[in-house]
Tab-separated table of C-alpha atoms in Angstrom:
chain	number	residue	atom	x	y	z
M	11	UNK	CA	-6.977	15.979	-8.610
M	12	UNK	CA	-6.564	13.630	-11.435
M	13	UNK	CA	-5.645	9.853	-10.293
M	14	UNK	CA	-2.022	10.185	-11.608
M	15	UNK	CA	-1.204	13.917	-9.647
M	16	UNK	CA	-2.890	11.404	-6.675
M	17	UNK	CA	-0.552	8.281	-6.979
M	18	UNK	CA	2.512	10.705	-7.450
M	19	UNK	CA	1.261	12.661	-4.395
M	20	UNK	CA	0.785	9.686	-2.141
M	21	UNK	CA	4.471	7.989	-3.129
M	22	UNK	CA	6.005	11.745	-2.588
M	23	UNK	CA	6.883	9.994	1.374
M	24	UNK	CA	9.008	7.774	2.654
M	25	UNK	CA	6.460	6.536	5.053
M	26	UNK	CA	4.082	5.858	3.227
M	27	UNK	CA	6.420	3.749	0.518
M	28	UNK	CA	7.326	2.033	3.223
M	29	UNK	CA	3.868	0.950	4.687
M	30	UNK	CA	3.273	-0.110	0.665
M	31	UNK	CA	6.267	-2.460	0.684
M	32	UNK	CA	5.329	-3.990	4.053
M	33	UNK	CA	1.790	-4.736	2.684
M	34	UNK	CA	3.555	-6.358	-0.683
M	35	UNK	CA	4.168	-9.277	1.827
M	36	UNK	CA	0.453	-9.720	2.893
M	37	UNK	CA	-2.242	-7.818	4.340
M	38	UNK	CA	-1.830	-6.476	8.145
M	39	UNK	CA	-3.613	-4.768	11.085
M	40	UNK	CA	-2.796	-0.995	11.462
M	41	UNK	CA	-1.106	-1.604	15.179
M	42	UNK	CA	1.268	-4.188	13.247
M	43	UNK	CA	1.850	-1.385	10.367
M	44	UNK	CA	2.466	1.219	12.981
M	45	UNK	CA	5.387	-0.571	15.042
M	46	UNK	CA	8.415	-0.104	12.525
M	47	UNK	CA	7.314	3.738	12.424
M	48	UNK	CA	7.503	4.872	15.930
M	49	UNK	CA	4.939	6.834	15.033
M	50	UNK	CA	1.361	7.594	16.918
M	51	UNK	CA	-1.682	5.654	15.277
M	52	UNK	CA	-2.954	9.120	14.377
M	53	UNK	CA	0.086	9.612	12.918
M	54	UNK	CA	0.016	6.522	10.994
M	55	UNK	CA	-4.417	6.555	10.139
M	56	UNK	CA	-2.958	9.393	8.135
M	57	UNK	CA	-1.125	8.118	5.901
M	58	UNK	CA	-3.273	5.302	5.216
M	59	UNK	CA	-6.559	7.898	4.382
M	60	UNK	CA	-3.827	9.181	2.049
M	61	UNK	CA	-3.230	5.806	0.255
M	62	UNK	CA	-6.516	4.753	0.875
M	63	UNK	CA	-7.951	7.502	-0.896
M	64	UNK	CA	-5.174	7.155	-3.752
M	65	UNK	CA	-6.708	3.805	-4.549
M	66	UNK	CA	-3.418	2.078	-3.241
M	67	UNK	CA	-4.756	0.285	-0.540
M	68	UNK	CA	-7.794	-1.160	0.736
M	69	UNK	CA	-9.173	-1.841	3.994
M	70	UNK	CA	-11.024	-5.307	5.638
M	71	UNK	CA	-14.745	-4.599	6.764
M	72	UNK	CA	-13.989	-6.884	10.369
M	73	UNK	CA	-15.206	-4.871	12.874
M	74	UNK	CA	-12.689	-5.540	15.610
M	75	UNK	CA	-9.236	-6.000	13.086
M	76	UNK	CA	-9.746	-4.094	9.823
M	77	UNK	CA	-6.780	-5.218	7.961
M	78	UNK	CA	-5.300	-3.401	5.184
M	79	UNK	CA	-4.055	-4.798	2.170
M	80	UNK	CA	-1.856	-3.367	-0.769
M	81	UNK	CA	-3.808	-2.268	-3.779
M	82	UNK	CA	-0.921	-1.975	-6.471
M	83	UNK	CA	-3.181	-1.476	-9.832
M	84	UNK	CA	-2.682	2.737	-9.433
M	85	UNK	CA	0.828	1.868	-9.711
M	86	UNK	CA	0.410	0.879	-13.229
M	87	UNK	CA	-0.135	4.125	-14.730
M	88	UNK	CA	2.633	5.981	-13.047
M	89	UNK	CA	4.887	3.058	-14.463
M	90	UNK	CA	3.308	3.156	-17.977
M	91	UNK	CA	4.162	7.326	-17.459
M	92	UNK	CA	7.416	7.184	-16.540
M	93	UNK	CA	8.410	4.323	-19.151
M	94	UNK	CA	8.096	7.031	-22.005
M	95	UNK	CA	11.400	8.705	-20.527
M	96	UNK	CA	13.123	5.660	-20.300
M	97	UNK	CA	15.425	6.259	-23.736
M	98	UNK	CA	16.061	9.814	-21.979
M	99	UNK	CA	17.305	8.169	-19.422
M	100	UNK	CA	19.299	6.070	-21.056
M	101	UNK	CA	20.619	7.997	-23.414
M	102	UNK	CA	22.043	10.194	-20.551
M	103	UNK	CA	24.057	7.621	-19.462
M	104	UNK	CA	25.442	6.601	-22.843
M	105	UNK	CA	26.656	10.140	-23.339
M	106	UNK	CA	28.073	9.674	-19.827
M	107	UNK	CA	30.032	5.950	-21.069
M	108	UNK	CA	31.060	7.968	-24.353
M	109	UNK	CA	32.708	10.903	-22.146
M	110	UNK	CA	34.581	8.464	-19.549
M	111	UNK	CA	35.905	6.132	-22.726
M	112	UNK	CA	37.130	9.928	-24.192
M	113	UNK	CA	38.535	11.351	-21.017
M	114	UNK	CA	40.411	7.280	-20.708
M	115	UNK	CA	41.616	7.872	-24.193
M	116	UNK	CA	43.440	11.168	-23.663
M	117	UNK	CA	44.987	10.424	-20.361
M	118	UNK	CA	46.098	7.135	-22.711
M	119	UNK	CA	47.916	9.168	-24.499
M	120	UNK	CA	49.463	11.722	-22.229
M	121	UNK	CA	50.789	8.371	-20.327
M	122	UNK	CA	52.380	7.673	-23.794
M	123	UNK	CA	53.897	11.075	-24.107
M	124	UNK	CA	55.281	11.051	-20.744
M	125	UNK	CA	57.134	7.718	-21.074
D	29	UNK	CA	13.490	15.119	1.241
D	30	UNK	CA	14.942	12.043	0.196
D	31	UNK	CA	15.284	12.056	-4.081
D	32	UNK	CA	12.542	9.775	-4.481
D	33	UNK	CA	9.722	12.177	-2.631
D	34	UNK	CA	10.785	14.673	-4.140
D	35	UNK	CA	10.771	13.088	-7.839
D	36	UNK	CA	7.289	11.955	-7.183
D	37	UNK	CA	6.338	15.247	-5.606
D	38	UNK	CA	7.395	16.993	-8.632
D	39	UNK	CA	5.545	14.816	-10.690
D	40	UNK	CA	2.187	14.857	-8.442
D	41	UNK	CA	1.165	17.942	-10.990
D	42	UNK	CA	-0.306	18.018	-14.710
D	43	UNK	CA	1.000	21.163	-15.630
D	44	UNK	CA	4.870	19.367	-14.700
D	45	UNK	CA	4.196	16.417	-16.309
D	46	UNK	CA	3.009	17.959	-19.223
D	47	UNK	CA	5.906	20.752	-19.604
D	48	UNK	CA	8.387	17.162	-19.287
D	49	UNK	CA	6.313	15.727	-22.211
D	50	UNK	CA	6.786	18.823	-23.997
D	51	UNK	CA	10.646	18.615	-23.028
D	52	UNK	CA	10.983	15.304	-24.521
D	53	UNK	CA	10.526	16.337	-27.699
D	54	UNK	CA	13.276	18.787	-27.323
D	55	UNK	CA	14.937	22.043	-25.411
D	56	UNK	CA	13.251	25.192	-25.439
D	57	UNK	CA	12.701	28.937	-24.089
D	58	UNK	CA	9.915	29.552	-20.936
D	59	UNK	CA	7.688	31.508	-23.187
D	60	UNK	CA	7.762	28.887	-25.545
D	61	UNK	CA	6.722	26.459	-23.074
D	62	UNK	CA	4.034	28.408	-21.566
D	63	UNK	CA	2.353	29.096	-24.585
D	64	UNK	CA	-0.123	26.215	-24.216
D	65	UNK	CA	-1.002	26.204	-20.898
D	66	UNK	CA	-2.894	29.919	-20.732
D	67	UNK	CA	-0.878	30.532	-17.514
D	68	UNK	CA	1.239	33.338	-16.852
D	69	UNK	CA	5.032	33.149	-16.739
D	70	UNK	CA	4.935	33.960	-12.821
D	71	UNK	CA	2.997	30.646	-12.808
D	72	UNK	CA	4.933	28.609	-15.421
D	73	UNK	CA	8.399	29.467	-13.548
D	74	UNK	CA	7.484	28.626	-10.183
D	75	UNK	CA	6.303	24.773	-12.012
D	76	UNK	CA	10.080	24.859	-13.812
D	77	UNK	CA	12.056	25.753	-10.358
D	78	UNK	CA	9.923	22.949	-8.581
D	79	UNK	CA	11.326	20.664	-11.537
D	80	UNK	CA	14.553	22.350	-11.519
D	81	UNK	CA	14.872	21.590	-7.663
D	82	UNK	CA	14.030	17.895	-8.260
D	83	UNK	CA	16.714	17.388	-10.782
D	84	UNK	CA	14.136	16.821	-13.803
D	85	UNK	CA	15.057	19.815	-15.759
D	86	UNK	CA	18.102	22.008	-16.617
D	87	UNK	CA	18.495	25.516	-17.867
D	88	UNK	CA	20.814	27.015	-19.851
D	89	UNK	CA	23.329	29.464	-19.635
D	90	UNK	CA	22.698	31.916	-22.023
D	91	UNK	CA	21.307	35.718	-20.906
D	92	UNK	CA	19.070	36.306	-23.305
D	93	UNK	CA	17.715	32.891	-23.766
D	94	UNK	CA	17.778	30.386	-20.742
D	95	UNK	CA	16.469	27.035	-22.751
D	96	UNK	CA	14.879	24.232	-20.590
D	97	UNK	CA	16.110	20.678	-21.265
D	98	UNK	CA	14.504	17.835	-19.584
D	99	UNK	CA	17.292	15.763	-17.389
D	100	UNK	CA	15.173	12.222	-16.747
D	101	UNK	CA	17.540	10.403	-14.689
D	102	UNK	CA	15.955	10.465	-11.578
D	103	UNK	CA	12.618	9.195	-13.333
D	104	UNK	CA	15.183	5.850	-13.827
D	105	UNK	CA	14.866	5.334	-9.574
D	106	UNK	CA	11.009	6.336	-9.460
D	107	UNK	CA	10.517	3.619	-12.642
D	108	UNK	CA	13.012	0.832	-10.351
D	109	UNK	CA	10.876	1.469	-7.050
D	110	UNK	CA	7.383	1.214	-8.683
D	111	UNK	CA	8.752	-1.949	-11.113
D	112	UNK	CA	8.624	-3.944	-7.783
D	113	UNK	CA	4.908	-3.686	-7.368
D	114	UNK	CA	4.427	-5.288	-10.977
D	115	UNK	CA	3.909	-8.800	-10.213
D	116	UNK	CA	1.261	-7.288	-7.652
D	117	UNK	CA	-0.910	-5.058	-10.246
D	118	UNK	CA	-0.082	-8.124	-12.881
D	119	UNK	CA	-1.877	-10.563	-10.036
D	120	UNK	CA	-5.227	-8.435	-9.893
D	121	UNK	CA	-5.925	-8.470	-13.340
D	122	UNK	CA	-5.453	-12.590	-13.255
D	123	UNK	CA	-7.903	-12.699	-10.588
D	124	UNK	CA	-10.194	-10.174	-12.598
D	125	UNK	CA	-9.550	-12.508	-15.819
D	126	UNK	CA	-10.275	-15.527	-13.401
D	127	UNK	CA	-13.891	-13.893	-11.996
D	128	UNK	CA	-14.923	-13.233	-15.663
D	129	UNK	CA	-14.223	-16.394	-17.036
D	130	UNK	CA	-16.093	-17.914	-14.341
D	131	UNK	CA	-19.275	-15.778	-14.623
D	132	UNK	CA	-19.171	-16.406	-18.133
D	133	UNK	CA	-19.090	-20.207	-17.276
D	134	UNK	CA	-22.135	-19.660	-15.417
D	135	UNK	CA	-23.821	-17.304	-17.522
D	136	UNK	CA	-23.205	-20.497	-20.158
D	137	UNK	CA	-24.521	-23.118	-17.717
D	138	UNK	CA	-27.855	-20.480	-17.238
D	139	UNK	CA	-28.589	-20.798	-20.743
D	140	UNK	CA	-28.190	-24.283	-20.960
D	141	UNK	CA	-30.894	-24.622	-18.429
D	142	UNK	CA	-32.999	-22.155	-20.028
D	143	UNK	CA	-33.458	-23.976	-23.567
């Protein structure tokens, strides 16, 4: 799989987003990663083979507490991706702001013709 | 699935993102869109209902001709959760610009020695 179908694939769960933005404030043992989850270790090594593996975190070599730490340069790409649809975006909601400020105008006017 | 797994799921494909590429530059028909990728429609339509089920495309109303336009808002959440990780990805390339600039330092302080 190419590394962007990879990063896409390993933020497509909530889990794992949220094991990312507990490791945005500093690097942590998997036992302190797991307690939030109430979810097995198993459970948990799982999802971190899937980041790992996405490039989106790393792991310490110390034998006994192999801390892992956030790896956020995959993230780049995805942004740099999704930036190109960002005037699609926007221009949606424009076309929304134009509708309401037509749909305020008419009922404007009906209030007029009722009074 | 929450929106956001879902947006990134749909995106976690090349084929997807490329048919949304091809979306941005306007609406069109299914057999106009599968014309570059050498897949058949079977293929192509079970890509557009994954997109369709995510919110990231529309289709028309017309029998004959059900055009696909590309709706990007939920690409606007995806871009706001993986904007918070900038500051993190902007970080390891300072410490990458710090590590070169001090290898070239010594690289500089080797030649010195040298001549």
């Amino acid at each position: 799989m190419d590394q962007l179908s990879t990063t896409f694939a390993a933020l497509a769960d909530p889990t794992r987003r949220a094991i990312l933005a507990r490791l945005a404030s500093g690097e942590t043992s998997v036992t302190e990663l797991a307690k939030p989850f109430n979810m097995s270790l198993p459970a948990i090594s799982k999802h971190l083979k899937v980041l790992e593996r996405a490039g989106l975190i790393a792991r310490g070599r110390e034998a006994q507490w192999r801390p892992c730490r956030l790896e956020a340069r995959p993230l780049e790409e995805a942004t740099a991706w999704l930036e190109r649809y960002r005037e699609f975006w926007e221009a949606s909601y424009q076309r929304l702001d134009a509708l309401l400020d037509e749909l305020k105008a008419q009922e404007k006017k009906r209030g007029r013709k009722k009074s």
